[in-house]
XYZ file of C-alpha atoms in Angstrom:
383
model
C 0.024 0.014 -0.033
C 1.234 3.366 -0.969
C 1.082 5.068 2.474
C 1.881 8.673 1.572
C 1.673 10.783 -1.542
C 3.554 14.017 -1.896
C 1.436 16.600 -3.669
C 3.342 19.776 -3.770
C 6.386 21.606 -2.224
C 6.553 25.078 -0.897
C 9.753 26.818 0.296
C 12.933 24.697 0.590
C 11.449 21.702 2.484
C 7.734 22.265 3.149
C 5.243 19.997 1.367
C 1.578 19.031 1.152
C 0.376 15.440 0.702
C -1.975 12.836 1.476
C -1.527 10.166 4.266
C -3.582 6.993 3.567
C -4.858 5.054 6.625
C -7.370 2.310 7.091
C -9.834 4.908 8.522
C -9.494 7.260 5.646
C -7.189 9.734 4.025
C -5.611 12.747 5.799
C -4.480 15.996 3.996
C -1.149 17.125 5.215
C 0.333 19.039 6.896
C -2.186 18.403 9.657
C -2.350 19.177 13.412
C -3.824 16.478 15.731
C -5.454 17.655 18.754
C -4.833 15.495 21.804
C -7.877 13.555 23.053
C -5.931 12.250 25.984
C -8.493 9.665 27.008
C -10.055 9.511 23.531
C -12.143 12.669 23.676
C -10.846 16.276 22.969
C -11.711 18.195 26.012
C -14.249 20.861 25.623
C -15.392 19.908 22.226
C -18.026 17.463 20.896
C -17.006 14.819 18.448
C -18.869 16.855 15.704
C -17.191 20.088 16.709
C -13.770 18.258 16.328
C -14.778 17.349 12.790
C -16.011 20.758 12.023
C -12.615 22.486 12.876
C -11.001 20.468 10.091
C -9.163 17.850 12.152
C -7.943 14.998 10.175
C -6.582 12.893 13.037
C -7.180 12.735 16.816
C -4.469 11.528 19.012
C -5.167 9.457 22.090
C -2.744 8.750 24.999
C -1.716 5.114 25.584
C -0.462 5.631 29.079
C -3.704 7.242 30.330
C -6.034 4.682 28.597
C -3.934 1.852 29.804
C -4.421 2.964 33.381
C -8.074 3.934 32.983
C -10.342 2.330 31.815
C -7.804 -0.190 30.437
C -7.228 -1.359 26.898
C -9.276 -4.567 27.554
C -12.360 -2.530 28.352
C -11.927 -0.352 25.196
C -11.510 -3.401 23.053
C -14.597 -4.978 24.394
C -16.540 -1.821 23.764
C -15.498 -1.941 20.041
C -12.177 -0.142 20.049
C -11.137 3.455 20.319
C -13.362 4.580 17.467
C -16.411 3.367 19.141
C -15.215 4.571 22.519
C -14.469 7.994 21.295
C -17.529 8.230 18.948
C -15.133 9.079 15.987
C -15.172 7.511 12.444
C -12.043 9.436 11.259
C -8.305 8.322 11.712
C -6.950 8.015 15.248
C -3.351 7.779 16.405
C -1.956 6.581 19.702
C 1.399 7.531 21.294
C 3.623 4.929 22.926
C 3.080 6.107 26.427
C 6.692 6.806 26.798
C 6.524 10.511 27.375
C 4.060 10.287 30.262
C 6.011 7.306 31.772
C 9.356 8.979 31.755
C 7.737 12.346 33.104
C 7.025 10.448 36.370
C 10.691 11.153 37.277
C 11.841 9.371 40.488
C 8.961 6.887 40.367
C 10.382 5.327 37.335
C 12.968 2.563 36.983
C 14.384 2.022 33.432
C 15.810 -1.353 32.552
C 16.644 -2.944 29.167
C 13.410 -4.919 29.332
C 11.296 -1.792 29.802
C 10.018 0.709 32.293
C 8.766 0.073 35.887
C 6.578 2.766 37.439
C 3.774 3.224 39.867
C 0.220 4.319 39.063
C 0.055 7.868 40.313
C -3.469 7.374 41.549
C -3.376 3.937 43.073
C 0.287 3.322 43.763
C 0.037 -0.013 42.016
C 3.232 -1.198 40.365
C 3.088 -1.172 36.477
C 5.435 -2.219 33.729
C 5.555 -1.169 30.026
C 7.927 -2.829 27.557
C 8.269 -2.288 23.875
C 6.189 -5.364 23.413
C 3.478 -4.229 25.913
C 3.214 -0.845 24.353
C 2.433 -2.614 20.957
C 0.000 -4.902 22.658
C -1.841 -1.984 24.274
C -1.985 0.118 21.125
C -3.205 -2.790 19.033
C -5.901 -3.591 21.602
C -6.985 0.113 21.643
C -7.524 -0.205 17.866
C -5.631 2.964 16.712
C -4.995 3.435 12.993
C -1.509 4.699 13.600
C 0.819 3.693 16.526
C 4.155 4.796 17.757
C 7.054 2.730 18.847
C 8.131 2.748 22.460
C 11.276 5.026 22.850
C 13.477 6.110 25.673
C 12.792 9.878 26.181
C 15.414 11.985 27.839
C 14.895 15.521 28.948
C 17.114 18.379 28.210
C 18.193 19.402 31.564
C 21.368 18.184 33.293
C 21.730 14.943 31.275
C 25.281 13.965 30.327
C 26.410 13.021 26.940
C 26.676 9.426 28.006
C 23.034 9.460 29.255
C 21.891 10.940 25.958
C 23.767 8.258 24.025
C 22.373 5.478 26.237
C 18.903 6.605 25.616
C 19.684 6.938 21.878
C 20.923 3.391 21.672
C 18.167 1.961 23.802
C 15.587 3.652 21.633
C 16.821 1.775 18.596
C 17.170 -1.493 20.406
C 13.508 -1.087 21.598
C 12.356 -0.179 18.001
C 13.708 -3.491 16.731
C 11.624 -5.211 19.476
C 8.508 -3.114 18.617
C 8.747 -4.002 14.941
C 9.040 -7.845 15.806
C 6.015 -7.709 18.141
C 4.066 -5.458 15.594
C 4.678 -8.103 12.862
C 3.572 -10.912 15.201
C 0.360 -9.048 16.212
C -0.634 -7.950 12.674
C 0.432 -11.173 10.815
C -3.096 -12.227 9.979
C -4.114 -8.777 8.847
C -4.500 -7.672 5.188
C -2.109 -4.861 4.272
C -5.069 -2.376 3.986
C -6.406 -3.430 7.341
C -3.457 -2.924 9.626
C -2.384 0.173 11.439
C 0.700 2.012 10.562
C 3.755 2.083 12.734
C 5.938 5.111 13.406
C 9.447 4.757 14.574
C 10.919 7.552 16.781
C 14.060 9.647 16.153
C 15.960 10.613 19.286
C 19.434 12.183 20.115
C 18.633 15.286 22.127
C 20.317 18.455 20.686
C 23.244 16.439 19.437
C 22.892 16.908 15.628
C 25.267 13.963 14.802
C 23.085 11.645 16.938
C 19.857 13.062 15.530
C 20.978 12.364 11.914
C 22.224 8.783 12.740
C 18.868 8.191 14.478
C 16.972 9.285 11.449
C 18.952 7.004 9.332
C 18.430 3.982 11.469
C 14.636 4.641 11.636
C 14.339 5.254 7.974
C 16.101 1.893 7.273
C 13.700 0.100 9.588
C 10.525 -1.508 8.659
C 8.305 1.307 9.739
C 5.550 3.170 8.006
C 6.281 6.696 9.396
C 8.933 8.816 11.031
C 8.235 10.395 14.390
C 10.650 13.119 15.775
C 10.620 12.842 19.616
C 12.481 14.519 22.447
C 11.667 18.097 21.465
C 9.454 20.579 23.161
C 10.853 19.262 26.387
C 12.612 22.395 27.702
C 14.855 23.488 24.790
C 14.484 26.957 23.263
C 12.635 27.481 19.998
C 15.894 28.363 18.258
C 17.404 25.016 19.467
C 14.319 23.145 18.240
C 14.415 24.863 14.883
C 18.225 23.871 14.609
C 17.433 20.186 15.009
C 14.509 20.322 12.490
C 16.598 22.243 9.923
C 19.377 19.513 10.301
C 16.869 16.764 9.668
C 14.926 18.356 6.803
C 17.099 17.516 3.845
C 17.448 13.916 4.936
C 13.876 12.663 4.977
C 12.515 10.117 2.432
C 9.621 11.464 0.426
C 7.317 8.448 0.803
C 6.820 8.402 4.467
C 4.850 10.662 6.744
C 6.861 12.854 9.354
C 5.354 13.402 12.685
C 6.669 15.934 15.258
C 5.561 14.864 18.645
C 4.108 17.192 21.178
C 4.489 20.632 19.286
C 1.664 23.055 18.835
C 2.032 26.836 19.148
C 1.235 28.644 15.838
C 4.875 29.801 15.708
C 6.251 26.210 16.178
C 3.740 24.911 13.550
C 5.159 27.337 10.942
C 8.724 26.352 11.725
C 7.865 22.681 11.635
C 5.944 22.578 8.412
C 8.614 24.828 6.648
C 11.158 21.988 7.628
C 9.268 19.149 6.245
C 6.988 18.088 9.009
C 3.550 16.615 8.006
C 1.923 15.914 11.392
C 1.953 17.534 14.818
C 0.113 17.029 18.003
C -0.296 19.192 21.159
C -2.651 19.856 24.028
C -2.374 23.627 23.754
C -5.448 24.779 21.870
C -7.961 23.158 24.250
C -5.630 23.370 27.345
C -5.162 27.119 26.925
C -8.917 27.571 26.254
C -9.736 25.806 29.557
C -7.650 28.376 31.229
C -9.453 31.179 29.325
C -6.737 31.961 26.758
C -7.502 31.790 22.990
C -6.011 32.468 19.580
C -7.914 34.509 17.123
C -7.200 35.906 13.615
C -8.641 38.223 10.941
C -10.032 35.033 9.137
C -11.672 33.765 12.254
C -14.445 31.258 11.167
C -15.059 29.686 14.579
C -18.741 29.555 15.717
C -18.028 32.061 18.494
C -16.691 34.528 16.070
C -19.475 33.875 13.664
C -22.602 33.704 15.805
C -22.070 35.114 19.222
C -23.058 38.765 20.139
C -20.511 40.905 21.787
C -22.992 41.907 24.628
C -23.428 38.170 25.426
C -19.761 37.347 25.168
C -18.887 40.171 27.728
C -20.987 38.617 30.287
C -19.773 35.042 30.034
C -18.207 33.456 33.166
C -14.886 31.850 32.877
C -16.300 28.354 32.302
C -18.582 29.567 29.637
C -15.848 31.401 27.777
C -13.863 28.194 27.778
C -16.639 26.329 26.095
C -16.657 28.694 23.146
C -12.955 29.419 22.893
C -11.935 25.753 22.881
C -13.329 25.514 19.447
C -12.140 28.938 18.374
C -8.520 27.957 19.271
C -8.730 24.906 17.351
C -9.894 26.846 14.271
C -6.943 29.112 14.623
C -4.451 26.271 14.707
C -5.720 25.278 11.242
C -5.440 28.934 10.051
C -1.759 28.688 10.827
C -1.420 25.752 8.578
C -3.199 27.741 5.828
C -0.773 30.566 6.441
C 2.176 28.141 6.236
C 1.305 26.489 2.944
C -0.162 29.608 1.292
C 1.613 32.906 2.392
C -1.116 34.943 0.657
C -3.590 33.637 3.281
C -1.472 34.476 6.305
C -3.286 36.062 9.162
C -2.445 37.915 12.403
C -3.242 35.930 15.502
C -3.924 37.399 19.059
C -3.897 35.534 22.298
C -5.662 36.861 25.251
C -7.105 35.779 28.738
C -10.698 36.140 29.161
C -12.515 37.420 32.204
C -11.819 35.178 35.105
C -14.000 34.285 38.065
C -14.557 37.245 40.624
C -13.396 39.614 37.947
C -9.654 38.876 38.473
C -7.197 40.740 36.400
C -7.347 40.034 32.652
C -3.888 39.312 31.157
C -3.110 40.480 27.634
C -0.640 37.907 25.903
C -0.699 39.503 22.558
C 2.180 41.142 20.686
C 2.012 44.857 19.907
C 2.376 44.201 16.150
C -0.671 41.907 15.932
C -3.783 43.658 14.510
C -7.183 43.415 16.091
C -9.576 41.853 13.629
C -13.077 40.340 13.285
C -15.787 42.824 14.176
C -16.919 40.719 17.216
C -13.661 39.135 18.402
C -11.779 42.407 17.677
C -14.235 44.527 19.589
C -14.150 42.093 22.435
C -10.437 41.996 22.577
C -10.192 45.635 22.521
C -12.595 46.051 25.404
C -10.880 43.377 27.494
C -7.404 44.852 26.944
C -8.830 48.307 27.822
C -10.251 47.019 31.093
C -6.891 45.442 31.883
C -5.179 48.781 31.486
C -7.708 50.574 33.726
C -7.126 48.166 36.464
């Protein structure tokens, strides 16, 4: 099966294409909202579809802990559980496991950790990660890798994680083949191998070479957006950009600000995921633009929006922020459609101070959203 078709190029390394999955085709570049437990917080399944989302990402670690892959499988799989017909992707669970810090013990076999809620001992290996993701029923899955942060880690620690990631990839591939051996090519999920190496460009390039030579369907870039600067992330992406094969999708894990999306797609990335649009909205921060076509921009009256409490603002702004993520993609692949974005904090409970997170050069736009923003910022200045 021809998994990825490159359709056009823009800039030096950017491209558009079509990713073929068993649940349908996905136009790329695409942003994948994180539905941690299968559902994107603050949005109904239909609202997710309406924003233009091609893929929803679900989190293996959280679903494994609750309700468990066996329960989801019995219910008909992730699509039935999430009430979604379109493509779904699960990550390996590695990021969340390694983020537990001192509660994690890493061995060559896998990772031992405690359930944060119950204290029960848990274990995830490369094989177990494949088993969980196949039981969940995702259309795309990610190999289990050894994530390392960008704090005080030594070169030796980075190299050890780099080597273990590739040994684990081999085990993931063996287990994936075993689990899918009876599936037709068109029925099986796609497997992504993970590129690691920290900020060491030599290791990053070698990791990409190893993953691309492996029997995987897609390339995932891991270990970024974990504490490095935007410039450091861009340096890594620029180093990898000329080395990608054209016939495989490229997925940058855990990156999602509008600025980062632009950097990523200009350097050849096809897929990105992040919690930011809906997480920010749940904390009363939204993105807006001069081409805002979210329901809150198109249908809400200013007088009504002004009176919304924080939780109500979140309900409308979750969809609005998701629309603006896609607007940033339109701007990336078609410079003529670029737009100004503005982020702001809406009115909080008990009339607490309203923060303005916008940049001075951004324009206020959209008769409703623009007026609302002007008034909110004006109130902030008065206080």
